[in-house]
PDB file of C-alpha atoms in Angstrom:
ATOM      1  CA  PHE A   1      -9.640   9.267   1.539  1.00 46.00           C
ATOM      2  CA  ALA A   2     -12.685   6.995   1.149  1.00 42.00           C
ATOM      3  CA  LEU A   3     -13.067   3.245   1.362  1.00 38.00           C
ATOM      4  CA  THR A   4     -15.014   0.771  -0.699  1.00 38.00           C
ATOM      5  CA  THR A   5     -16.675  -2.580  -0.104  1.00 36.00           C
ATOM      6  CA  GLY A   6     -14.815  -4.452  -2.861  1.00 43.00           C
ATOM      7  CA  LEU A   7     -13.140  -7.798  -2.334  1.00 46.00           C
ATOM      8  CA  VAL A   8      -9.681  -8.789  -3.495  1.00 47.00           C
ATOM      9  CA  ASN A   9      -8.834 -12.471  -3.292  1.00 43.00           C
ATOM     10  CA  GLY A  10      -5.537 -13.894  -2.088  1.00 41.00           C
ATOM     11  CA  GLN A  11      -4.527 -15.192  -5.500  1.00 38.00           C
ATOM     12  CA  SER A  12      -2.345 -13.546  -8.116  1.00 37.00           C
ATOM     13  CA  ASP A  13      -4.255 -10.819  -9.912  1.00 45.00           C
ATOM     14  CA  ASN A  14      -2.314  -8.556 -12.238  1.00 47.00           C
ATOM     15  CA  SER A  15      -5.233  -6.132 -12.436  1.00 88.00           C
ATOM     16  CA  MET A  16      -4.569  -4.931  -8.888  1.00 94.00           C
ATOM     17  CA  PHE A  17      -2.212  -2.006  -8.294  1.00 97.00           C
ATOM     18  CA  PHE A  18      -0.761  -0.434  -5.172  1.00 98.00           C
ATOM     19  CA  VAL A  19      -0.374   3.329  -5.401  1.00 98.00           C
ATOM     20  CA  PHE A  20       1.859   5.461  -3.194  1.00 98.00           C
ATOM     21  CA  LEU A  21       0.965   9.158  -3.079  1.00 97.00           C
ATOM     22  CA  ASN A  22       4.061  10.953  -1.784  1.00 95.00           C
ATOM     23  CA  PRO A  23       4.330  14.669  -0.959  1.00 92.00           C
ATOM     24  CA  ASN A  24       6.065  16.467  -3.811  1.00 92.00           C
ATOM     25  CA  PRO A  25       9.086  18.401  -2.455  1.00 91.00           C
ATOM     26  CA  ALA A  26       9.093  20.475  -5.645  1.00 88.00           C
ATOM     27  CA  LYS A  27       5.363  21.121  -5.756  1.00 84.00           C
ATOM     28  CA  PRO A  28       4.322  24.387  -7.434  1.00 79.00           C
ATOM     29  CA  LEU A  29       3.545  27.351  -5.214  1.00 76.00           C
ATOM     30  CA  THR A  30      -0.203  27.591  -4.734  1.00 77.00           C
ATOM     31  CA  SER A  31      -2.517  29.405  -2.385  1.00 69.00           C
ATOM     32  CA  VAL A  32      -4.113  27.609   0.545  1.00 77.00           C
ATOM     33  CA  GLN A  33      -7.425  28.040  -1.244  1.00 83.00           C
ATOM     34  CA  GLN A  34      -6.106  26.329  -4.390  1.00 84.00           C
ATOM     35  CA  GLU A  35      -4.611  23.463  -2.406  1.00 86.00           C
ATOM     36  CA  ASN A  36      -7.834  22.988  -0.454  1.00 85.00           C
ATOM     37  CA  HIS A  37      -9.695  22.947  -3.760  1.00 87.00           C
ATOM     38  CA  SER A  38      -7.415  20.170  -5.018  1.00 90.00           C
ATOM     39  CA  GLN A  39      -7.880  18.181  -1.817  1.00 89.00           C
ATOM     40  CA  THR A  40     -11.653  18.525  -2.095  1.00 92.00           C
ATOM     41  CA  GLY A  41     -11.435  17.382  -5.699  1.00 93.00           C
ATOM     42  CA  HIS A  42      -9.326  14.426  -4.587  1.00 92.00           C
ATOM     43  CA  THR A  43     -11.979  13.325  -2.087  1.00 92.00           C
ATOM     44  CA  GLN A  44     -14.713  13.611  -4.699  1.00 95.00           C
ATOM     45  CA  TYR A  45     -12.625  11.703  -7.235  1.00 94.00           C
ATOM     46  CA  ILE A  46     -11.858   8.876  -4.804  1.00 92.00           C
ATOM     47  CA  ASN A  47     -15.526   8.634  -3.843  1.00 90.00           C
ATOM     48  CA  LYS A  48     -16.409   8.340  -7.531  1.00 94.00           C
ATOM     49  CA  LEU A  49     -13.800   5.631  -8.112  1.00 93.00           C
ATOM     50  CA  THR A  50     -15.000   3.842  -4.992  1.00 88.00           C
ATOM     51  CA  SER A  51     -18.578   3.759  -6.259  1.00 88.00           C
ATOM     52  CA  GLU A  52     -17.264   2.375  -9.558  1.00 92.00           C
ATOM     53  CA  LYS A  53     -15.378  -0.357  -7.640  1.00 89.00           C
ATOM     54  CA  ILE A  54     -12.033   0.866  -8.962  1.00 93.00           C
ATOM     55  CA  VAL A  55     -10.610   1.953  -5.607  1.00 93.00           C
ATOM     56  CA  LYS A  56     -10.481  -0.998  -3.224  1.00 93.00           C
ATOM     57  CA  ALA A  57      -8.735   0.723  -0.320  1.00 95.00           C
ATOM     58  CA  ASP A  58      -7.146   4.043   0.550  1.00 94.00           C
ATOM     59  CA  GLY A  59      -5.506   5.567   3.570  1.00 96.00           C
ATOM     60  CA  LYS A  60      -3.216   8.304   4.816  1.00 96.00           C
ATOM     61  CA  PHE A  61       0.334   8.179   6.120  1.00 98.00           C
ATOM     62  CA  LYS A  62       1.160  10.000   9.337  1.00 96.00           C
ATOM     63  CA  ASP A  63       4.197  11.617   7.687  1.00 94.00           C
ATOM     64  CA  GLY A  64       2.166  12.868   4.712  1.00 93.00           C
ATOM     65  CA  GLY A  65       0.683  11.436   1.563  1.00 94.00           C
ATOM     66  CA  GLY A  66      -1.190   8.191   1.348  1.00 96.00           C
ATOM     67  CA  MET A  67      -1.850   4.926  -0.458  1.00 98.00           C
ATOM     68  CA  MET A  68      -4.508   3.311  -2.592  1.00 96.00           C
ATOM     69  CA  ILE A  69      -5.252  -0.134  -3.929  1.00 97.00           C
ATOM     70  CA  ILE A  70      -6.965   0.149  -7.298  1.00 96.00           C
ATOM     71  CA  GLN A  71      -8.194  -2.170 -10.017  1.00 94.00           C
ATOM     72  CA  ALA A  72      -7.492  -1.576 -13.705  1.00 95.00           C
ATOM     73  CA  GLU A  73      -7.015  -3.555 -16.907  1.00 93.00           C
ATOM     74  CA  ASN A  74      -3.277  -2.854 -17.029  1.00 95.00           C
ATOM     75  CA  ILE A  75      -0.630  -0.616 -15.527  1.00 95.00           C
ATOM     76  CA  GLU A  76      -0.970   2.054 -18.228  1.00 96.00           C
ATOM     77  CA  LYS A  77      -4.665   2.454 -17.430  1.00 96.00           C
ATOM     78  CA  ALA A  78      -3.918   2.391 -13.710  1.00 97.00           C
ATOM     79  CA  LYS A  79      -1.433   5.239 -14.113  1.00 97.00           C
ATOM     80  CA  LYS A  80      -3.952   7.180 -16.199  1.00 97.00           C
ATOM     81  CA  ILE A  81      -6.518   6.838 -13.406  1.00 97.00           C
ATOM     82  CA  VAL A  82      -3.986   8.082 -10.859  1.00 97.00           C
ATOM     83  CA  ARG A  83      -2.849  11.027 -13.022  1.00 97.00           C
ATOM     84  CA  ALA A  84      -6.443  12.259 -13.215  1.00 97.00           C
ATOM     85  CA  ASP A  85      -6.588  12.708  -9.427  1.00 96.00           C
ATOM     86  CA  PRO A  86      -6.657  16.489  -8.759  1.00 94.00           C
ATOM     87  CA  VAL A  87      -3.904  16.293  -6.109  1.00 93.00           C
ATOM     88  CA  VAL A  88      -1.667  14.518  -8.624  1.00 94.00           C
ATOM     89  CA  ALA A  89      -2.597  16.699 -11.593  1.00 93.00           C
ATOM     90  CA  SER A  90      -1.869  19.830  -9.533  1.00 91.00           C
ATOM     91  CA  GLY A  91       1.574  18.551  -8.488  1.00 91.00           C
ATOM     92  CA  ILE A  92       0.836  18.267  -4.762  1.00 91.00           C
ATOM     93  CA  TYR A  93       1.763  14.587  -4.818  1.00 93.00           C
ATOM     94  CA  ILE A  94       4.077  12.445  -6.887  1.00 94.00           C
ATOM     95  CA  THR A  95       3.075   8.835  -7.317  1.00 97.00           C
ATOM     96  CA  GLU A  96       4.296   5.282  -7.685  1.00 98.00           C
ATOM     97  CA  THR A  97       1.908   2.763  -9.241  1.00 98.00           C
ATOM     98  CA  LEU A  98       3.000  -0.840  -8.754  1.00 97.00           C
ATOM     99  CA  PRO A  99       1.427  -4.163  -9.803  1.00 96.00           C
ATOM    100  CA  LEU A 100       0.140  -5.947  -6.704  1.00 96.00           C
ATOM    101  CA  THR A 101      -0.244  -9.642  -5.980  1.00 94.00           C
ATOM    102  CA  VAL A 102      -2.011 -10.146  -2.646  1.00 93.00           C
ATOM    103  CA  ALA A 103      -0.245 -13.106  -1.046  1.00 90.00           C
ATOM    104  CA  ASN A 104      -1.663 -13.272   2.476  1.00 87.00           C
ATOM    105  CA  ASN A 105      -5.144 -12.210   3.616  1.00 86.00           C
ATOM    106  CA  TRP A 106      -7.819 -10.387   1.697  1.00 85.00           C
ATOM    107  CA  VAL A 107      -8.864  -6.786   1.114  1.00 89.00           C
ATOM    108  CA  CYS A 108     -12.565  -6.597   1.953  1.00 87.00           C
ATOM    109  CA  GLY A 109     -13.267  -2.863   1.991  1.00 82.00           C
ATOM    110  CA  ALA A 110     -14.693  -0.896   4.906  1.00 80.00           C
ATOM    111  CA  LYS A 111     -18.349  -0.073   5.377  1.00 82.00           C
ATOM    112  CA  LYS A 112     -19.938   3.119   6.648  1.00 81.00           C
ATOM    113  CA  PRO A 113     -19.869   4.515   9.250  1.00 87.00           C
ATOM    114  CA  TYR A 114     -16.076   4.439   9.032  1.00 86.00           C
ATOM    115  CA  GLU A 115     -13.981   3.864  12.135  1.00 93.00           C
ATOM    116  CA  MET A 116     -10.357   4.836  11.594  1.00 95.00           C
ATOM    117  CA  VAL A 117      -7.528   2.643  12.858  1.00 97.00           C
ATOM    118  CA  THR A 118      -3.747   2.795  12.553  1.00 98.00           C
ATOM    119  CA  TYR A 119      -1.324   0.150  11.321  1.00 98.00           C
ATOM    120  CA  GLU A 120       2.365  -0.012  10.495  1.00 99.00           C
ATOM    121  CA  LEU A 121       3.033  -0.383   6.761  1.00 99.00           C
ATOM    122  CA  VAL A 122       6.371  -1.996   5.958  1.00 99.00           C
ATOM    123  CA  ARG A 123       7.521  -1.435   2.402  1.00 99.00           C
ATOM    124  CA  LEU A 124      10.092  -3.940   1.136  1.00 98.00           C
ATOM    125  CA  ILE A 125      12.508  -2.551  -1.458  1.00 98.00           C
ATOM    126  CA  PHE A 126      14.937  -4.447  -3.673  1.00 97.00           C
ATOM    127  CA  ASN A 127      18.577  -3.747  -2.817  1.00 97.00           C
ATOM    128  CA  ASP A 128      20.447  -3.046  -6.070  1.00 96.00           C
ATOM    129  CA  ASP A 129      23.747  -3.804  -4.332  1.00 96.00           C
ATOM    130  CA  TYR A 130      22.789  -7.423  -3.643  1.00 97.00           C
ATOM    131  CA  PHE A 131      24.416  -9.998  -5.921  1.00 96.00           C
ATOM    132  CA  GLY A 132      23.536 -13.235  -4.127  1.00 96.00           C
ATOM    133  CA  ASP A 133      21.058 -16.012  -4.887  1.00 97.00           C
ATOM    134  CA  LEU A 134      17.778 -14.250  -5.709  1.00 96.00           C
ATOM    135  CA  ASP A 135      15.796 -17.451  -6.158  1.00 96.00           C
ATOM    136  CA  ARG A 136      16.792 -18.673  -2.703  1.00 97.00           C
ATOM    137  CA  MET A 137      15.917 -15.328  -1.179  1.00 97.00           C
ATOM    138  CA  SER A 138      12.545 -15.395  -2.903  1.00 96.00           C
ATOM    139  CA  ARG A 139      11.789 -18.836  -1.457  1.00 96.00           C
ATOM    140  CA  GLU A 140      12.937 -17.904   2.040  1.00 97.00           C
ATOM    141  CA  ASN A 141      10.940 -14.681   2.003  1.00 96.00           C
ATOM    142  CA  ARG A 142       7.825 -16.562   0.876  1.00 95.00           C
ATOM    143  CA  ILE A 143       8.227 -19.115   3.670  1.00 97.00           C
ATOM    144  CA  PHE A 144       8.858 -16.377   6.242  1.00 98.00           C
ATOM    145  CA  MET A 145       5.767 -14.406   5.203  1.00 96.00           C
ATOM    146  CA  SER A 146       3.557 -17.492   5.157  1.00 95.00           C
ATOM    147  CA  ASN A 147       4.699 -18.583   8.618  1.00 97.00           C
ATOM    148  CA  LEU A 148       4.340 -15.048   9.962  1.00 97.00           C
ATOM    149  CA  ASN A 149       0.782 -14.838   8.667  1.00 94.00           C
ATOM    150  CA  ASN A 150      -0.260 -18.305   9.827  1.00 93.00           C
ATOM    151  CA  SER A 151       1.230 -17.965  13.311  1.00 94.00           C
ATOM    152  CA  ASN A 152       0.013 -14.456  14.170  1.00 94.00           C
ATOM    153  CA  ASP A 153      -3.169 -12.414  13.952  1.00 94.00           C
ATOM    154  CA  PHE A 154      -1.444  -9.045  13.475  1.00 96.00           C
ATOM    155  CA  VAL A 155      -0.722  -9.487   9.753  1.00 97.00           C
ATOM    156  CA  MET A 156      -3.493  -7.499   8.079  1.00 97.00           C
ATOM    157  CA  MET A 157      -2.252  -7.918   4.507  1.00 96.00           C
ATOM    158  CA  GLN A 158       0.897  -8.906   2.659  1.00 96.00           C
ATOM    159  CA  GLY A 159       1.420  -8.388  -1.043  1.00 95.00           C
ATOM    160  CA  ASN A 160       4.182  -8.470  -3.634  1.00 96.00           C
ATOM    161  CA  PHE A 161       5.218  -5.965  -6.296  1.00 96.00           C
ATOM    162  CA  SER A 162       7.745  -8.267  -7.999  1.00 92.00           C
ATOM    163  CA  ASN A 163       9.122 -11.812  -7.955  1.00 89.00           C
ATOM    164  CA  TYR A 164      12.078 -10.712  -5.851  1.00 91.00           C
ATOM    165  CA  ASN A 165      10.425  -9.778  -2.575  1.00 96.00           C
ATOM    166  CA  GLU A 166       9.470  -6.164  -3.220  1.00 97.00           C
ATOM    167  CA  GLY A 167       6.100  -5.473  -1.651  1.00 98.00           C
ATOM    168  CA  VAL A 168       4.176  -4.397   1.423  1.00 98.00           C
ATOM    169  CA  LEU A 169       3.449  -5.906   4.806  1.00 98.00           C
ATOM    170  CA  ILE A 170       0.720  -4.215   6.862  1.00 98.00           C
ATOM    171  CA  LEU A 171       0.892  -4.977  10.569  1.00 98.00           C
ATOM    172  CA  ASN A 172      -1.515  -4.287  13.410  1.00 98.00           C
ATOM    173  CA  VAL A 173       1.183  -3.534  15.968  1.00 98.00           C
ATOM    174  CA  PRO A 174       1.421  -0.549  18.333  1.00 97.00           C
ATOM    175  CA  THR A 175       4.752   0.941  17.277  1.00 98.00           C
ATOM    176  CA  LYS A 176       7.237   1.285  14.445  1.00 98.00           C
ATOM    177  CA  GLU A 177       9.827  -0.394  16.665  1.00 98.00           C
ATOM    178  CA  GLU A 178       7.646  -3.486  16.984  1.00 99.00           C
ATOM    179  CA  ALA A 179       7.201  -3.656  13.204  1.00 99.00           C
ATOM    180  CA  GLU A 180      10.943  -3.284  12.723  1.00 99.00           C
ATOM    181  CA  LYS A 181      11.633  -6.071  15.194  1.00 99.00           C
ATOM    182  CA  ILE A 182       9.395  -8.357  13.130  1.00 99.00           C
ATOM    183  CA  ILE A 183      10.744  -7.516   9.678  1.00 99.00           C
ATOM    184  CA  LYS A 184      14.371  -7.802  10.795  1.00 98.00           C
ATOM    185  CA  LYS A 185      13.763 -11.541  11.261  1.00 98.00           C
ATOM    186  CA  ASN A 186      13.103 -11.933   7.533  1.00 98.00           C
ATOM    187  CA  PRO A 187      16.022 -13.890   5.965  1.00 98.00           C
ATOM    188  CA  ALA A 188      16.006 -11.607   2.909  1.00 98.00           C
ATOM    189  CA  VAL A 189      16.406  -8.577   5.182  1.00 98.00           C
ATOM    190  CA  LYS A 190      19.126 -10.277   7.215  1.00 98.00           C
ATOM    191  CA  GLU A 191      21.093 -11.087   4.064  1.00 98.00           C
ATOM    192  CA  GLY A 192      20.628  -7.609   2.599  1.00 98.00           C
ATOM    193  CA  GLN A 193      18.600  -8.648  -0.445  1.00 98.00           C
ATOM    194  CA  ILE A 194      15.806  -6.262   0.503  1.00 98.00           C
ATOM    195  CA  LYS A 195      15.687  -3.011   2.411  1.00 98.00           C
ATOM    196  CA  TYR A 196      12.631  -1.656   4.167  1.00 99.00           C
ATOM    197  CA  GLU A 197      10.906   1.507   5.274  1.00 98.00           C
ATOM    198  CA  ILE A 198       8.088   1.735   7.808  1.00 99.00           C
ATOM    199  CA  ARG A 199       5.258   4.275   7.768  1.00 98.00           C
ATOM    200  CA  ARG A 200       2.279   4.757  10.067  1.00 99.00           C
ATOM    201  CA  LEU A 201      -0.939   4.184   8.115  1.00 99.00           C
ATOM    202  CA  LYS A 202      -4.376   5.508   9.052  1.00 98.00           C
ATOM    203  CA  ILE A 203      -7.171   3.624   7.332  1.00 97.00           C
ATOM    204  CA  ALA A 204     -10.766   2.561   7.924  1.00 94.00           C
ATOM    205  CA  LYS A 205     -11.340  -0.499  10.062  1.00 93.00           C
ATOM    206  CA  GLY A 206     -12.565  -3.402   7.955  1.00 92.00           C
ATOM    207  CA  THR A 207     -10.476  -2.529   4.917  1.00 94.00           C
ATOM    208  CA  PHE A 208      -8.605  -5.777   5.449  1.00 93.00           C
ATOM    209  CA  CYS A 209     -10.664  -8.888   6.128  1.00 89.00           C
ATOM    210  CA  ARG A 210      -8.743  -9.946   9.213  1.00 82.00           C
ATOM    211  CA  PRO A 211     -10.466  -8.372  12.263  1.00 71.00           C
TER     212      PRO A 211
END
């Protein structure tokens, strides 16, 4: 996973996409040599996309897989870029490509030599069983996230995938439990409008502009 020096501003930008690369439980049987070849190809591909300023950030999850922030004209082209990654084409990973609006803080891109750091990534997921006031939940989530960002220095980046609170919150906190304690205060989580999952993210220092 390689990092770039691109800059993403804090305004709505539909050309930004957040990509989850998740281990494929049904991946085809391959030799270690073939899998290593795909991983090498992945690194080369990401480096190429980085030099072309397409990949803005990428990192690995402790429990397997990783994430990327990429830039493309539209979601179809973003998915095409992701499908061409050797680890995706070979079936090692399955992917989710989601439109990203960066709401709080910027993505600056790390510079060589890379120093790796770890954060807690909180993914917010729409709860299909919720039938309450979505507009109110959207407002309360927006206020919560803004206050959280403005009152603390551990919010590295917060972005949205939809108008109804789906998105990511990346926190510079020492443990998953600490991240969970924070996100449980969100009114939309309290009311059950969104669910969450937390994953440990390893990424280059400087990827996010906040030190």
